[in-house]
XYZ file of C-alpha atoms in Angstrom:
263
model
C -29.548 0.396 23.449
C -26.701 2.492 21.069
C -25.661 1.460 17.693
C -23.436 -0.148 17.076
C -21.132 2.382 15.039
C -17.894 -0.074 14.554
C -18.741 -1.467 10.257
C -16.896 -1.800 7.119
C -18.608 0.647 5.255
C -16.713 3.381 3.803
C -19.790 5.012 1.858
C -19.194 8.650 1.910
C -15.646 7.510 2.063
C -12.395 9.130 -0.261
C -9.384 7.265 -1.264
C -6.025 7.638 -2.152
C -4.270 4.125 -3.135
C -0.684 3.927 -4.266
C 0.541 1.099 -7.013
C -2.991 0.606 -8.062
C -3.267 -0.092 -11.750
C -2.301 -3.847 -10.751
C -1.343 -6.323 -8.535
C -2.474 -6.035 -4.644
C -3.226 -2.274 -4.887
C -5.346 -3.654 -7.608
C -7.578 -5.338 -4.706
C -7.809 -3.312 -2.162
C -9.098 -0.126 -4.326
C -11.076 -2.518 -5.764
C -11.890 -3.656 -2.301
C -12.919 -0.210 -1.189
C -15.044 1.281 -3.289
C -16.948 -2.065 -3.547
C -17.693 -0.858 0.134
C -18.612 2.523 -0.553
C -15.771 4.661 -1.310
C -14.429 6.191 -4.514
C -10.757 5.880 -5.260
C -8.243 7.538 -7.020
C -6.242 4.903 -8.930
C -1.632 5.615 -8.310
C 0.400 4.233 -10.827
C 3.805 5.712 -12.478
C 3.378 4.363 -15.275
C -0.108 3.344 -17.597
C 0.678 0.197 -18.095
C 2.495 -1.193 -15.741
C 0.146 -4.271 -15.505
C 1.862 -5.110 -18.855
C 5.097 -5.461 -17.338
C 3.299 -9.089 -15.513
C 1.244 -10.654 -17.786
C -1.653 -8.848 -16.343
C -4.193 -7.118 -18.541
C -5.344 -3.908 -16.190
C -4.330 -0.348 -16.954
C -4.152 2.290 -14.594
C -7.570 3.990 -16.714
C -9.253 0.767 -16.932
C -8.765 0.041 -12.062
C -11.365 3.359 -12.953
C -13.195 2.328 -14.549
C -14.100 -0.503 -12.420
C -14.570 1.762 -9.720
C -16.809 3.439 -11.664
C -18.390 1.104 -12.741
C -19.249 0.020 -8.986
C -21.116 3.054 -8.504
C -18.111 4.895 -6.971
C -16.357 8.590 -8.679
C -12.701 8.104 -9.952
C -9.477 8.952 -11.991
C -6.246 7.433 -12.901
C -2.776 9.009 -12.215
C 0.665 8.829 -13.248
C 3.503 10.078 -10.795
C 6.572 9.318 -9.959
C 6.194 9.276 -5.983
C 10.948 9.375 -5.424
C 9.613 13.049 -6.012
C 8.011 15.288 -3.256
C 6.670 17.830 -5.635
C 5.137 14.401 -6.980
C 3.620 13.135 -4.109
C 2.327 17.192 -3.541
C 0.422 16.890 -6.756
C -0.967 13.268 -6.608
C -2.547 14.715 -3.467
C -3.653 17.944 -4.513
C -5.075 16.295 -7.831
C -7.371 13.894 -5.245
C -8.220 15.957 -3.006
C -9.572 18.175 -5.841
C -10.923 15.575 -7.447
C -12.722 13.151 -4.439
C -13.463 17.025 -2.484
C -11.122 15.269 0.426
C -8.990 13.119 1.037
C -10.258 10.106 4.472
C -8.081 6.805 3.735
C -4.415 6.444 2.357
C -3.018 2.777 1.091
C 0.759 3.852 0.091
C 1.319 1.082 -1.711
C 3.567 2.046 -4.470
C 7.510 -0.709 -3.514
C 8.555 -3.379 -4.684
C 12.619 -4.691 -4.797
C 15.429 -4.160 -7.551
C 14.413 -6.545 -10.300
C 10.525 -6.755 -9.556
C 10.348 -7.250 -13.976
C 12.038 -10.792 -13.956
C 14.755 -12.256 -12.465
C 16.808 -11.142 -9.769
C 20.292 -9.453 -10.217
C 23.254 -11.313 -8.619
C 24.360 -9.616 -6.018
C 21.067 -8.812 -4.315
C 23.057 -9.111 -0.938
C 24.455 -6.104 2.002
C 27.937 -6.212 1.170
C 28.388 -6.738 -2.939
C 24.683 -5.015 -4.034
C 25.298 -1.782 -6.552
C 25.231 1.734 -4.865
C 23.055 2.384 -7.528
C 20.468 -0.789 -6.176
C 20.559 0.755 -3.045
C 19.423 4.227 -3.504
C 16.774 2.767 -5.424
C 14.917 0.394 -3.393
C 14.656 2.373 -0.813
C 13.906 5.664 -3.045
C 10.588 2.943 -4.032
C 9.718 1.590 -0.410
C 10.606 4.545 1.689
C 11.342 7.840 0.529
C 7.526 7.453 -2.023
C 5.863 6.325 1.796
C 7.937 9.424 3.192
C 6.485 12.056 0.658
C 3.447 10.564 0.263
C 2.268 10.476 3.788
C 3.545 14.343 4.285
C 1.518 15.704 2.417
C -1.563 13.870 2.803
C -0.736 13.728 6.461
C -1.544 17.518 7.031
C -4.844 18.078 4.905
C -6.512 15.141 7.487
C -4.981 16.915 10.205
C -6.407 19.878 9.598
C -10.065 17.688 9.279
C -8.892 16.295 12.255
C -9.703 12.811 10.806
C -8.384 10.006 8.565
C -6.930 6.559 8.412
C -3.225 5.732 6.664
C -2.310 2.748 5.797
C 1.302 2.102 5.155
C 2.244 -1.337 3.195
C 5.168 -2.942 4.374
C 6.246 -6.717 3.877
C 7.386 -10.161 6.363
C 10.350 -9.021 4.353
C 10.469 -6.883 7.676
C 10.497 -8.772 9.881
C 12.661 -11.513 9.341
C 16.045 -11.520 9.068
C 16.762 -12.206 5.049
C 19.816 -13.288 3.022
C 19.005 -11.746 -0.585
C 17.307 -8.393 -0.833
C 17.877 -7.508 2.883
C 17.561 -3.835 1.115
C 14.334 -4.276 0.631
C 13.594 -6.101 3.961
C 15.576 -3.148 5.645
C 13.440 -0.790 3.240
C 9.432 -3.025 4.916
C 11.455 -2.857 8.210
C 11.446 1.097 8.267
C 8.044 1.924 6.994
C 6.613 0.112 9.880
C 8.739 1.419 12.715
C 7.428 5.046 10.709
C 4.560 4.188 11.517
C 4.890 3.791 14.672
C 6.093 7.403 14.961
C 3.867 9.095 12.552
C 1.168 7.644 14.578
C 2.520 9.320 17.403
C 2.702 12.835 15.777
C -1.186 12.224 14.343
C -2.948 10.604 17.567
C -3.935 14.328 19.181
C -5.808 14.475 15.567
C -7.338 11.452 15.495
C -5.716 9.987 12.268
C -4.561 6.498 12.642
C -1.687 5.446 10.710
C -1.175 1.286 10.591
C 1.062 -0.723 8.568
C 0.571 -4.055 7.304
C 3.378 -6.533 6.055
C 1.697 -8.934 3.282
C 3.056 -12.518 3.356
C 4.283 -13.109 -0.813
C 0.969 -13.320 -2.690
C -0.672 -13.716 -5.961
C 0.161 -11.795 -7.669
C 0.578 -11.428 -10.921
C 4.325 -10.057 -9.953
C 4.533 -13.309 -7.755
C 4.495 -14.943 -10.924
C 6.257 -13.450 -12.697
C 9.362 -13.290 -10.499
C 8.447 -16.794 -8.512
C 8.148 -20.148 -9.361
C 5.387 -21.318 -7.771
C 4.835 -25.240 -6.402
C 2.381 -26.591 -5.504
C -0.299 -25.593 -2.494
C -2.512 -28.200 -2.853
C -0.889 -30.088 -0.537
C -0.362 -27.297 2.372
C -2.812 -26.776 5.460
C -4.421 -23.585 4.097
C -1.737 -21.044 6.402
C 0.545 -22.349 5.019
C 0.070 -22.072 1.212
C 0.886 -18.311 -0.423
C -2.213 -16.485 0.080
C -4.198 -14.642 -2.209
C -5.241 -11.086 -3.219
C -7.724 -10.578 -0.697
C -6.352 -12.704 2.008
C -5.180 -9.554 2.371
C -6.778 -6.392 0.755
C -9.180 -7.698 3.827
C -6.988 -6.749 6.322
C -6.748 -2.846 4.605
C -10.458 -2.453 4.682
C -10.006 -3.762 8.379
C -7.775 -0.924 9.179
C -9.304 1.920 7.300
C -12.325 1.562 8.152
C -14.254 2.572 11.502
C -13.948 -1.392 12.375
C -9.917 0.123 13.970
C -10.724 3.915 14.674
C -9.115 2.555 17.957
C -5.740 1.232 16.633
C -2.801 2.743 15.845
C 0.951 2.937 15.214
C 1.030 -1.157 14.865
C 2.161 -3.510 12.520
C -0.386 -6.166 10.938
C 2.341 -8.928 9.474
C 0.547 -11.034 7.692
C 2.460 -14.560 7.911
């Protein structure tokens, strides 16, 4: 019998996780590093974590990766600018010698650093906020996929994980633009998966449920969870990171174009 080739061993793999100086992105990056991957850490701001009461900085997360014996660097880039996305991918390839894994985690709704603005509905939201949400969640994903996907297509291998949201799969009366943007990420994933299927590049999406992160705690009133069942409680970051690990490992080699919705 031949050995099982489906494992979560990421030794020798190179990864880029966008928006990874804090929150879920940081957990995604550290999980990949623990399994053997070298990881480039990215954020639009080196000290973005401070906005949500988290102690980490982008450089500190890169140091955490290096402490695990992996290569890492921290790079700032505004991914709403396609030229910046191209530079980020090029820097990753330069630092790590290639790019095997892309996790498009960067995003967020308006009001991400405090109370959501009112109104935040479809008919009364400010047009500048509409543009910002679409750029922050959809265009950042498309731009980074464009340049990382070219690299992976040429090498005929790679794993891309886009990040949607449960909000993109249920009707929303508040935050509808964010919900629509995340739904767009899921469909973009399906389409890009078909384009890259002939080149053995897997493209999938995770749609996280509300999860305990610094941003979540800074913007929500969190009720006591002790009397709820496990599947009724707010998720922990490790719950989402484990799904990302599955999607970038050989365990998902025959899965592409799918969105895992974490209800």
